[in-house]
Coordinates of C-alpha atoms and ligand atoms in Angstrom, one line a residue:
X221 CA 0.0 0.0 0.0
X222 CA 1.3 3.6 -1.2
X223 CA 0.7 5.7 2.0
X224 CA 0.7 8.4 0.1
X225 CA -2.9 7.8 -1.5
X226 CA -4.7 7.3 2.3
X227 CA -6.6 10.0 3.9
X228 CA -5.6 11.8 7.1
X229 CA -8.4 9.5 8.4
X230 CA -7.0 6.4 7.5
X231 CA -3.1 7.7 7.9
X232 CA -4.1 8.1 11.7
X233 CA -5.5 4.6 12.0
X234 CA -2.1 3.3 10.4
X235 CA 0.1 5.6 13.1
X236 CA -2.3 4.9 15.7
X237 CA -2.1 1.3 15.3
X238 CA 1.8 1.5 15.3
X239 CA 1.2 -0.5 11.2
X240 CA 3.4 2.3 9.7
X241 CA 5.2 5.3 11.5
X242 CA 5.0 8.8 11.0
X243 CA 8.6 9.0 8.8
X244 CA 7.3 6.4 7.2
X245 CA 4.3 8.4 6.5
X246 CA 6.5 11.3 5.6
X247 CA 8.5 9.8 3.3
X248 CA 5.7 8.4 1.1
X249 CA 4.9 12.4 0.7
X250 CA 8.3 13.0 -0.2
X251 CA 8.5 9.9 -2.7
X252 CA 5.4 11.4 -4.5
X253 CA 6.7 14.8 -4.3
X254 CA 10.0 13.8 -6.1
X255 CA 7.6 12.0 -8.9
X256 CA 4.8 14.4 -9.5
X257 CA 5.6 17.9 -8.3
X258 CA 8.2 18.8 -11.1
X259 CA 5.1 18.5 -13.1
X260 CA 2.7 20.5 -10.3
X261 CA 5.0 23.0 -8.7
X262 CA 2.5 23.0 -6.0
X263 CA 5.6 23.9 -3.6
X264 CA 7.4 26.8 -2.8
X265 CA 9.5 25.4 0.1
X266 CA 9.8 22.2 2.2
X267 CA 12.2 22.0 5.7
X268 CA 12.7 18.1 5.5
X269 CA 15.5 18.2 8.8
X270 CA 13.1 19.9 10.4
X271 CA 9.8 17.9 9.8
X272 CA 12.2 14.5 10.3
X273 CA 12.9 15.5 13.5
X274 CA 9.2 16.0 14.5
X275 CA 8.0 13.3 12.8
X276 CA 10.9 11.4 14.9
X277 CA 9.0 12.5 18.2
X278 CA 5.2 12.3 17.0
X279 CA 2.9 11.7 19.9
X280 CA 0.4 9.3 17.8
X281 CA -2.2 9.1 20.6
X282 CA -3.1 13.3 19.5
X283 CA -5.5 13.9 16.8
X284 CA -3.2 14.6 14.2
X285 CA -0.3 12.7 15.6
X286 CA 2.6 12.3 12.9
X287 CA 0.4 13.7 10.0
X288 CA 2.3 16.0 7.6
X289 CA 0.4 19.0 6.6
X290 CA 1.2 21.6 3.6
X291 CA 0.5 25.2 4.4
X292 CA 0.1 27.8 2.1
X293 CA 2.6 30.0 2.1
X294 CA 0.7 32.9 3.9
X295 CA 0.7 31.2 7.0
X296 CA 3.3 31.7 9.8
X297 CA 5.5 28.8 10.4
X298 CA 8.8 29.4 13.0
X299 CA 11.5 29.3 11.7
X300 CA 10.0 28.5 7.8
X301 CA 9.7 30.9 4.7
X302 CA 6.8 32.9 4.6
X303 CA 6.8 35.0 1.3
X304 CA 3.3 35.0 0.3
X305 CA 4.8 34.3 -3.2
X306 CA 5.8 37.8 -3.6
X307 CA 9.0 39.2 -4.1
X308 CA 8.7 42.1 -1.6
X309 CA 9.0 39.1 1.6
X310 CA 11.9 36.8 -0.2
X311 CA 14.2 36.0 2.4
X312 CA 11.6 36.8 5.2
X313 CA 11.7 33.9 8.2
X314 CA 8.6 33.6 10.3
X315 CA 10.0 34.3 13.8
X316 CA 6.4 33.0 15.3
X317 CA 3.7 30.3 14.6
X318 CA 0.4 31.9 13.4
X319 CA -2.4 30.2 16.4
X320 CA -3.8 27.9 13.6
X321 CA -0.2 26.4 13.1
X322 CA 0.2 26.6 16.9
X323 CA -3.0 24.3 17.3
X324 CA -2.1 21.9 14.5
X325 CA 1.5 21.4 16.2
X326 CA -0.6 21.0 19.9
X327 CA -2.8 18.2 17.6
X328 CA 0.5 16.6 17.0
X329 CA 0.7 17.6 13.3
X330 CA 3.6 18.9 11.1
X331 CA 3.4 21.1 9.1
X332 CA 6.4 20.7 6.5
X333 CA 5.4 22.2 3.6
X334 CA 5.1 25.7 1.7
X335 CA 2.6 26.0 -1.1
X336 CA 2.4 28.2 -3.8
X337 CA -0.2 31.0 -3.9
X338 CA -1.3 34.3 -5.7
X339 CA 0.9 36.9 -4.6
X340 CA -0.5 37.7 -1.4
X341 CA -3.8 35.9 -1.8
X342 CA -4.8 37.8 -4.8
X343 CA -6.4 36.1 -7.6
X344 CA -7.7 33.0 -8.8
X345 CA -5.7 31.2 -10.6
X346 CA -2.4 31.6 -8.8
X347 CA -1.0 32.7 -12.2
X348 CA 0.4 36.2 -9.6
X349 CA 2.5 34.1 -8.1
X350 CA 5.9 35.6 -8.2
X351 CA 7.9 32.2 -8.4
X352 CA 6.0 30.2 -10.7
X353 CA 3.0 29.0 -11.8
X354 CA 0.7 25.9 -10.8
X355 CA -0.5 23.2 -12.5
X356 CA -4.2 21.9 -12.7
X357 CA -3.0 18.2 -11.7
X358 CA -6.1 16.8 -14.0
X359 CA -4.5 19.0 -16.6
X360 CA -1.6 20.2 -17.1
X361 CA -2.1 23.0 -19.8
X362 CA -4.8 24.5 -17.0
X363 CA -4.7 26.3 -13.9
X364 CA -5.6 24.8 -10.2
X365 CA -7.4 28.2 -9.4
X366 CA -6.5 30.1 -6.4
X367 CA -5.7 31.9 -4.0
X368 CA -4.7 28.9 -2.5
X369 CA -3.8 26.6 -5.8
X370 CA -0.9 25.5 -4.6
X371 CA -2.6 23.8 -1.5
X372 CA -5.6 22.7 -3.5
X373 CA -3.3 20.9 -6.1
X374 CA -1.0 18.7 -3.3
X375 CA -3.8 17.4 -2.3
X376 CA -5.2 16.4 -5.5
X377 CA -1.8 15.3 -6.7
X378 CA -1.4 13.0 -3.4
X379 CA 1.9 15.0 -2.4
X380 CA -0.2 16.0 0.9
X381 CA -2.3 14.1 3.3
X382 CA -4.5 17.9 3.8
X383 CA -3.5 21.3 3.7
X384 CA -4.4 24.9 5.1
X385 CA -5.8 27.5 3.0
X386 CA -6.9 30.9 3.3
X387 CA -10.2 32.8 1.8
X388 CA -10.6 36.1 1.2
X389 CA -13.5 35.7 -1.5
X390 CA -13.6 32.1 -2.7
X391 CA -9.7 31.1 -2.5
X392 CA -9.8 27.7 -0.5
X393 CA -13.0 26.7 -2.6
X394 CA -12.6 27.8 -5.9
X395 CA -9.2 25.9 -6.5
X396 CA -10.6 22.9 -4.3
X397 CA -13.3 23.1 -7.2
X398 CA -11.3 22.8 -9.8
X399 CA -8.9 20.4 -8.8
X400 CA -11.2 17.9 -7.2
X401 CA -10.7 18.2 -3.5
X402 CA -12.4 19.4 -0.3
X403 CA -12.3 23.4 0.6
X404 CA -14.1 24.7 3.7
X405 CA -14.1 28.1 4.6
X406 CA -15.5 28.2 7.8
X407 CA -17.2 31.2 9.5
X408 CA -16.0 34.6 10.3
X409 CA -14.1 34.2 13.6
X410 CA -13.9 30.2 14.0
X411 CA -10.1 30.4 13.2
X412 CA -7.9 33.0 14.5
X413 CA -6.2 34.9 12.2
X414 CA -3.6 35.6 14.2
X415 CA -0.4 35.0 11.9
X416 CA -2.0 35.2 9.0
X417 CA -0.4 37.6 6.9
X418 CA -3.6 40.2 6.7
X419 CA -5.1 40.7 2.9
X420 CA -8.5 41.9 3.9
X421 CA -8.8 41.8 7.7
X422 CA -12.9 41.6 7.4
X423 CA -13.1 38.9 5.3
X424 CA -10.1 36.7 5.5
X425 CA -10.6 33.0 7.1
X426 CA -8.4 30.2 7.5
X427 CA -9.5 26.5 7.0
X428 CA -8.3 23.2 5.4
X429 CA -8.4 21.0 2.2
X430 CA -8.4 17.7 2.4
X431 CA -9.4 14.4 0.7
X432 CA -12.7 13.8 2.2
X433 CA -15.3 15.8 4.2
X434 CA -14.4 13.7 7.1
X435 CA -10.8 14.4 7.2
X436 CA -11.9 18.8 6.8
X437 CA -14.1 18.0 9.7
X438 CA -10.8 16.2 11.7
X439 CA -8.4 19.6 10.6
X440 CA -11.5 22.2 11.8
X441 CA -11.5 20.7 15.2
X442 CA -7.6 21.0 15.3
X443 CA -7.7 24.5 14.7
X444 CA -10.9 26.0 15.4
X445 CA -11.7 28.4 18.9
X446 CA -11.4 32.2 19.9
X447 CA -7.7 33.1 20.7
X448 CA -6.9 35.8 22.8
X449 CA -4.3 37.0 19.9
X450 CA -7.0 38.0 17.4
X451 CA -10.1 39.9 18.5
X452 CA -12.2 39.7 15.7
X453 CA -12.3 35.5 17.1
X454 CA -15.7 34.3 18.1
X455 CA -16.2 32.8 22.1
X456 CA -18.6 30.0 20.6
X457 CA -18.2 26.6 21.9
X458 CA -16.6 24.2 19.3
X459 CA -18.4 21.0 18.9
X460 CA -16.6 18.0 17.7
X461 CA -17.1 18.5 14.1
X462 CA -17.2 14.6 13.5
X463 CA -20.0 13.9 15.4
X464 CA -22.5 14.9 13.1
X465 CA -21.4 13.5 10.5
X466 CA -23.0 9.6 9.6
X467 CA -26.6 11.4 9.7
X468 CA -28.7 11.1 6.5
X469 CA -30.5 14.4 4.7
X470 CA -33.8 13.4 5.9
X471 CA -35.6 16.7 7.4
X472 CA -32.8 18.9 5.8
X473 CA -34.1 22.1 3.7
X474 CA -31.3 23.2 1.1
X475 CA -32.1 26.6 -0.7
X476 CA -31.1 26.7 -4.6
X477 CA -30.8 30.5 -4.9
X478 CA -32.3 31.5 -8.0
X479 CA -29.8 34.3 -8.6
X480 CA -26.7 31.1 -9.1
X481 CA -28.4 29.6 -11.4
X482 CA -27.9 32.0 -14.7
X483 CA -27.1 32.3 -17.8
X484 CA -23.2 31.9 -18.5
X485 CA -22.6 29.0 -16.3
X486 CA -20.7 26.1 -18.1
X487 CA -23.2 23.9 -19.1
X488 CA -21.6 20.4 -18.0
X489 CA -21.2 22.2 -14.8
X490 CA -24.9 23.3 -14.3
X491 CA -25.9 19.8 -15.2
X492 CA -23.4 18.0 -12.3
X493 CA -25.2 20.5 -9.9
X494 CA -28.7 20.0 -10.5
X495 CA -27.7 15.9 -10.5
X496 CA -26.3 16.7 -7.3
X497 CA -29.5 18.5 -5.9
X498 CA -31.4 15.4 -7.2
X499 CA -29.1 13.0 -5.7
X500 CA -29.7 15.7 -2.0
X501 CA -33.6 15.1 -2.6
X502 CA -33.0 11.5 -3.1
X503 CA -31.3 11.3 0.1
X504 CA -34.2 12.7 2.0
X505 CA -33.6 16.5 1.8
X506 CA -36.4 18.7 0.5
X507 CA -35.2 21.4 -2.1
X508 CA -36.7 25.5 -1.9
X509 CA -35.9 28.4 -4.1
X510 CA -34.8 31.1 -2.0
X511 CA -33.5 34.0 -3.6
X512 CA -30.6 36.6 -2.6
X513 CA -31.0 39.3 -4.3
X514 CA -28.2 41.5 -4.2
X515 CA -26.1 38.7 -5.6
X516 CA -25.3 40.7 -8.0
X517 CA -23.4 43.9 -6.2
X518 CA -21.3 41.2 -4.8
X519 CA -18.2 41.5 -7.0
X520 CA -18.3 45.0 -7.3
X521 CA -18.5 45.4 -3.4
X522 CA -16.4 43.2 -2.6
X523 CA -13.6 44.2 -5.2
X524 CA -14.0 48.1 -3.4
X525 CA -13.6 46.8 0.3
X526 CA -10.9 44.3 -0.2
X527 CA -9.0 46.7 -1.8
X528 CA -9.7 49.6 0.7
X529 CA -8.5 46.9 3.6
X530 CA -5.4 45.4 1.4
X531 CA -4.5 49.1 1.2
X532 CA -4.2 50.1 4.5
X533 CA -2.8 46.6 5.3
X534 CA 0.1 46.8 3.1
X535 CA 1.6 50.3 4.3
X536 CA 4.0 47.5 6.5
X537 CA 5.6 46.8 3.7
X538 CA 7.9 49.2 3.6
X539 CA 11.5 48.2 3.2
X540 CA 11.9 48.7 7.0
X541 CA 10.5 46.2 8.6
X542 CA 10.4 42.8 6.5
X543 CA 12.0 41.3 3.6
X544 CA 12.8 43.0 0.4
X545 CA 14.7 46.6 0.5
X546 CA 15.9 48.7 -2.3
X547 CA 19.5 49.3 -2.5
X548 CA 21.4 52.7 -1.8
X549 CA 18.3 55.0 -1.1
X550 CA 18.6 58.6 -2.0
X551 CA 15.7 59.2 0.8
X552 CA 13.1 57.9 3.2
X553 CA 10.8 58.4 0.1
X554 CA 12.7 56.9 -2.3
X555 CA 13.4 53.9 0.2
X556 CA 9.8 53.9 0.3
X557 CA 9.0 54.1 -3.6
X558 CA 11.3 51.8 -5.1
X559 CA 11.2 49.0 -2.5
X560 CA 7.5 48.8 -3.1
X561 CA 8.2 49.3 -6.6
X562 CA 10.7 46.2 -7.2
X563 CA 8.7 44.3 -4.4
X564 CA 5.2 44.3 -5.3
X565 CA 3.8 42.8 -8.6
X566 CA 1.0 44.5 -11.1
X567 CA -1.9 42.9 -9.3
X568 CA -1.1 44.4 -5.8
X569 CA 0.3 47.4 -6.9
X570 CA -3.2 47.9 -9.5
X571 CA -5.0 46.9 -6.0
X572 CA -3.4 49.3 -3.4
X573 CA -4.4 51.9 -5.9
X574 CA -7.7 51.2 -6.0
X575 CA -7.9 50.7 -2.4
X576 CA -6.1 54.2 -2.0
X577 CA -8.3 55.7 -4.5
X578 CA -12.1 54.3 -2.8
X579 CA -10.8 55.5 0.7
X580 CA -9.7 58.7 -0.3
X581 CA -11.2 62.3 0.5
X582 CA -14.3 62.8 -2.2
X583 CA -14.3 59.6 -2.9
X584 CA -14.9 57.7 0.8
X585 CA -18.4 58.3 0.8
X586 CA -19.0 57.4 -2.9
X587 CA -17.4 54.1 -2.7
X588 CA -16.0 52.9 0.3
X589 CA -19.5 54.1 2.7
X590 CA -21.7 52.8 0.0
X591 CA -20.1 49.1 -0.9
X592 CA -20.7 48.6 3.1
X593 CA -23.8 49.4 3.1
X594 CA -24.5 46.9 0.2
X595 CA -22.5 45.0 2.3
X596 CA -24.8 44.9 4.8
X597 CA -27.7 44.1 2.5
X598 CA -25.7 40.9 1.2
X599 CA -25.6 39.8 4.6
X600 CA -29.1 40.4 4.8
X601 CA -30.0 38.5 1.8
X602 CA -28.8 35.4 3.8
X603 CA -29.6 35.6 7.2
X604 CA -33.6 35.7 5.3
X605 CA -32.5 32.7 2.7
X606 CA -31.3 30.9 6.3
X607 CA -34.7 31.9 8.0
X608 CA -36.1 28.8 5.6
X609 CA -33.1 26.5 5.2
X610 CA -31.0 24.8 6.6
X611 CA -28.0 25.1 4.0
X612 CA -27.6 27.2 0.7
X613 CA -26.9 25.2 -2.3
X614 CA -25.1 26.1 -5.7
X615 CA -21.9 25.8 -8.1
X616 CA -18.8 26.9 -6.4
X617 CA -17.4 27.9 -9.8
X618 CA -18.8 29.0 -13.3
X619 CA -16.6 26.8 -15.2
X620 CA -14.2 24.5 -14.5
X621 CA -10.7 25.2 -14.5
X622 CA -9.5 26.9 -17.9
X623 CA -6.5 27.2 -19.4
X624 CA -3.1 28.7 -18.1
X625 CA -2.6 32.6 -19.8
X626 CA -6.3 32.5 -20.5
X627 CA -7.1 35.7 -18.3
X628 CA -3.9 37.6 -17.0
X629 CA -4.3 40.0 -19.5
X630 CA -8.1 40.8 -18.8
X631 CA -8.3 41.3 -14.4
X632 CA -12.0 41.7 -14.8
X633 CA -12.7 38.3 -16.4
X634 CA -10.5 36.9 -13.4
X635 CA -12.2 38.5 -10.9
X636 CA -15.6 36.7 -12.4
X637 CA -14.1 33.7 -11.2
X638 CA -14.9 33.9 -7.7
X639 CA -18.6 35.1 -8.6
X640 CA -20.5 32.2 -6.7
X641 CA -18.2 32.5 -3.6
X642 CA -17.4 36.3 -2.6
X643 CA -20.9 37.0 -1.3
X644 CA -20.2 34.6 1.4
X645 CA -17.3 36.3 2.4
X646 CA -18.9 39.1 2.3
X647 CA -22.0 37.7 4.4
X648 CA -19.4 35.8 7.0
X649 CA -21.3 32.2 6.7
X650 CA -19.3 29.2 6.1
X651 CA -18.9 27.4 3.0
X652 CA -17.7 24.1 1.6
X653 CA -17.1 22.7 -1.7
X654 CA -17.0 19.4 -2.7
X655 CA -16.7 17.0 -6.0
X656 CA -20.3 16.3 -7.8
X657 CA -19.0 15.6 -11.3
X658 CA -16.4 16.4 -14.1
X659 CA -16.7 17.8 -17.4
X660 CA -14.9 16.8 -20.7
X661 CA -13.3 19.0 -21.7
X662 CA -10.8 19.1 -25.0
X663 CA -10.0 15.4 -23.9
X664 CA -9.4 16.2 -20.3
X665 CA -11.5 15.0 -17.5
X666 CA -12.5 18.6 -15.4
X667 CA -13.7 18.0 -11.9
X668 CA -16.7 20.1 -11.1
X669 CA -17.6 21.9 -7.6
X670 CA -20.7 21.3 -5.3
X671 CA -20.8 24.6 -2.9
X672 CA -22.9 24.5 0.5
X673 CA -23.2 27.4 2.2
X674 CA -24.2 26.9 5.9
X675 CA -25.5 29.1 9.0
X676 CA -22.6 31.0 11.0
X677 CA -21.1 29.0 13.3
X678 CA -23.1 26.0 12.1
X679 CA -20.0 24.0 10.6
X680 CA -21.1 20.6 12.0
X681 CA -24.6 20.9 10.4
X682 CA -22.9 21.9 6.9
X683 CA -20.4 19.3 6.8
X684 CA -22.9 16.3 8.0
X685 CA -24.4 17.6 4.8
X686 CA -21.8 17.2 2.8
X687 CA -20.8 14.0 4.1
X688 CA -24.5 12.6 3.0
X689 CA -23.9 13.5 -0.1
X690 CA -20.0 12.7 -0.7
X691 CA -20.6 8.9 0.8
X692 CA -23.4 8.3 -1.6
X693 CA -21.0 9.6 -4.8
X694 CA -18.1 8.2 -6.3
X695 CA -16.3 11.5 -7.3
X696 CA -13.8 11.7 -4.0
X697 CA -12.7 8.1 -5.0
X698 CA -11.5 10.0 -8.7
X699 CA -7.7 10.7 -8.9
X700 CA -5.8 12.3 -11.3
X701 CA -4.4 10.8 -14.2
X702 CA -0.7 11.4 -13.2
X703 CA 1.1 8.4 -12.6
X704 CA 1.2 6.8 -9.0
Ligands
LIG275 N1 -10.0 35.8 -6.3 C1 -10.4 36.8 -5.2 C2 -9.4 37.9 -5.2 O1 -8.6 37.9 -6.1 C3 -10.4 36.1 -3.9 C4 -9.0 35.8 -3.4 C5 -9.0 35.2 -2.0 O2 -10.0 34.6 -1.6 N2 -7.9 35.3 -1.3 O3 -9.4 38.7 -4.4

């Protein structure tokens, strides 16, 4: 048996069980590494000495004991890179684990493993990446999606048992989408965000991908609870997210929101969706329109406030502090200038503009004022829909994955990318996706995302649900045609 190819699940019943040992465990990573990710460049950096050496001292009886887990390089790791895949933090060490990294090490897991990314979480196809690009392990020639593609793709690949993510707007489920994984995004202040570098501080969330729903469920509990580090982190109790799950649909209402179901949408896409809303009725649930309808501002508001946050965020970076620095400065300004200049690429540089331009004087209550206030009637839009379900379901994506160079010469087309998943950002509710299907593409086998959106702080309701549905599917069971 490859270890490799096991879930974190069944990993954990092979190092519980003392069948195979955690270097055992990391080593089968690193063989498949080695074989696949010259084709995936799904990492930016790996500390092998380093995860040996915990690996070597695993406490197996913990709930991650001796599982390796990749991290997307915008996470905080002691003593590992943490570049966001931009130029402007090369050479930057984490001095400090973020809290969700502390957790994961307190769970007994490693976390060995860099992952490649959009420059500092922006995009969706992780084509902004200042190192290098990522490759849609079901093909090649397309991209894994992003934010987070370079987590989303290990785990399709096999090179990682589960990974962290982060989601600003739809980056852990978009790319879990359209490489065939498992992408939760749970809700606003479950998972500190302490050490996380900061893209937009009001709608950034942490949270895993993984194989299976169950192993998500096993990675939330790890990391989940309010932290004393990060304010905006919720005092709710958190349950064991694996109890729940085993329950059947029966009694369950799922919302199809009118507003997701448009014109435009890939049409082997729609179909896998509506056979997976089927498949939901079969299993007991009972299917209502709701409708949210300011679905429609979403993108627009969404693109005016994560700016306006990313540009007051990013005024750290400023050649003192971290990473990169110009060299022989006339002055403090042109420090300043040409450090942000070299460091940042042309989608955060085209963003802190915007973000300047929405906050500034004559323009504040034009943009910046009115996007929250649409803001507020997005969230409103659910907390109605949720009045009369239990869970919101929809595609996570348009269209599967398309091809590499496709859209970095036209930002607005990418920023449709993220169309069905921003407004729960913006709304704070959790949201998985899952595998319903794939579409044939051009000879290529596409996988195709089922989202569920879910009440805040109702995690162990919305993954039960998608449990239900993934155990009575064959899609998670799919792998990519690279060789094993
Ligand atoms: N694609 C969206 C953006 O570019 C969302 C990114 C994210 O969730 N981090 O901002």
């Amino acid at each position: 048996m490859d270890l490799a190819s096991l879930t974190v699940t069944e990993l954990r019943e092979q190092l519980r069980t003392r069948a195979a040992s955690p270097l055992e465990a990391l080593d089968a990573i690193e063989r498949r590494i080695a074989a696949v990710d010259p084709l995936i460049h799904g990492y930016l950096h790996r500390d092998l000495d380093q995860a040996r050496a915990l690996a070597a001292s695993a406490d197996v009886s913990l709930l991650l004991g001796g599982v390796p887990i990749a991290i997307k390089d915008v996470l905080n790791v002691r003593g590992q890179p943490c570049t966001c895949a931009s130029k402007i933090l090369r050479g930057y060490v984490a001095p400090y684990d973020a809290t969700a990294i502390a957790r994961l090490r307190a769970a007994g897991a490693i976390p060995f493993g860099r992952t490649n990314m959009d420059e500092f979480a922006m995009g969706s196809s992780t084509e902004n990446s200042s190192v290098c690009t990522t490759s849609n392990p079901w093909d090649l020639t397309r991209i894994p999606g992003g934010s987070s593609g370079g987590s989303a793709a290990v785990v399709a690949a096999g090179e990682a048992y589960a990974a962290l993510g982060s989601d600003t707007g739809g980056s852990i489920r978009q790319p879990a989408a359209l490489c065939g994984c498992v992408g939760l995004k749970p809700t606003y202040g479950r998972v500190s965000r302490f050490g996380l570098v900061a893209f937009a501080s009001s709608l950034d969330q942490i949270g895993p991908f993984s194989k299976t729903v169950r192993d998500s469920a096993l990675l939330l509990n790890a990391i989940s609870g309010q932290d004393p580090q990060d304010s905006t982190s919720v005092a709710q109790p958190v349950p064991d997210f694996t109890a729940a799950l085993g329950s059947d649909l029966k009694g369950i209402r799922l919302g199809m929101p009118k507003e997701y179901f448009i014109e435009g949408i890939d049409p082997q896409v729609d179909a896998a969706v509506r056979a997976a809303i089927k498949q939901c009725e079969n299993l007991g649930a009972e299917i209502v329109e709701v409708s949210l309808p300011h679905t429609d501002y979403a993108v627009a508001v969404y693109y005016i406030l994560a700016t306006a946050e990313a540009s007051a965020n990013f005024a750290r970076f400023d050649g003192v502090r971290y990473g990169h620095r110009a060299a022989n400065p006339a002055n403090l300004l042109d420090h300043y200038g040409r450090t942000r200049e070299e460091g940042f690429g042309p989608e955060v540089k085209r963003r802190i503009i915007l973000g300047t331009y929405v906050l500034s004087s004559g323009y504040y209550d034009a943009y910046y004022l009115r996007a929250q206030k649409v803001r507020t009637l997005i969230r409103q839009d659910f907390t109605q829909a949720f009045e009369r379900v239990d869970a919101i379901i929809c595609p996570t994506s348009p269209e599967p994955a398309f091809k590499a160079g496709d859209r970095t010469g036209d930002p607005l087309k990418m920023y449709l990318a993220d169309i069905f998943t921003i407004a729960t950002n913006l709304a704070g509710n959790p949201g998985i996706s899952i595998p319903c299907g794939f579409a044939a593409i051009e000879g290529a086998q596409l996988p195709i995302g089922l989202q569920l959106i879910g009440k805040p702080f109702e995690e162990a309701q919305l993954l039960s649900i998608a449990h239900a549905y993934e155990q009575s599917t064959p899609w998670h069971l799919r792998h990519p045609p690279l060789s094993r």
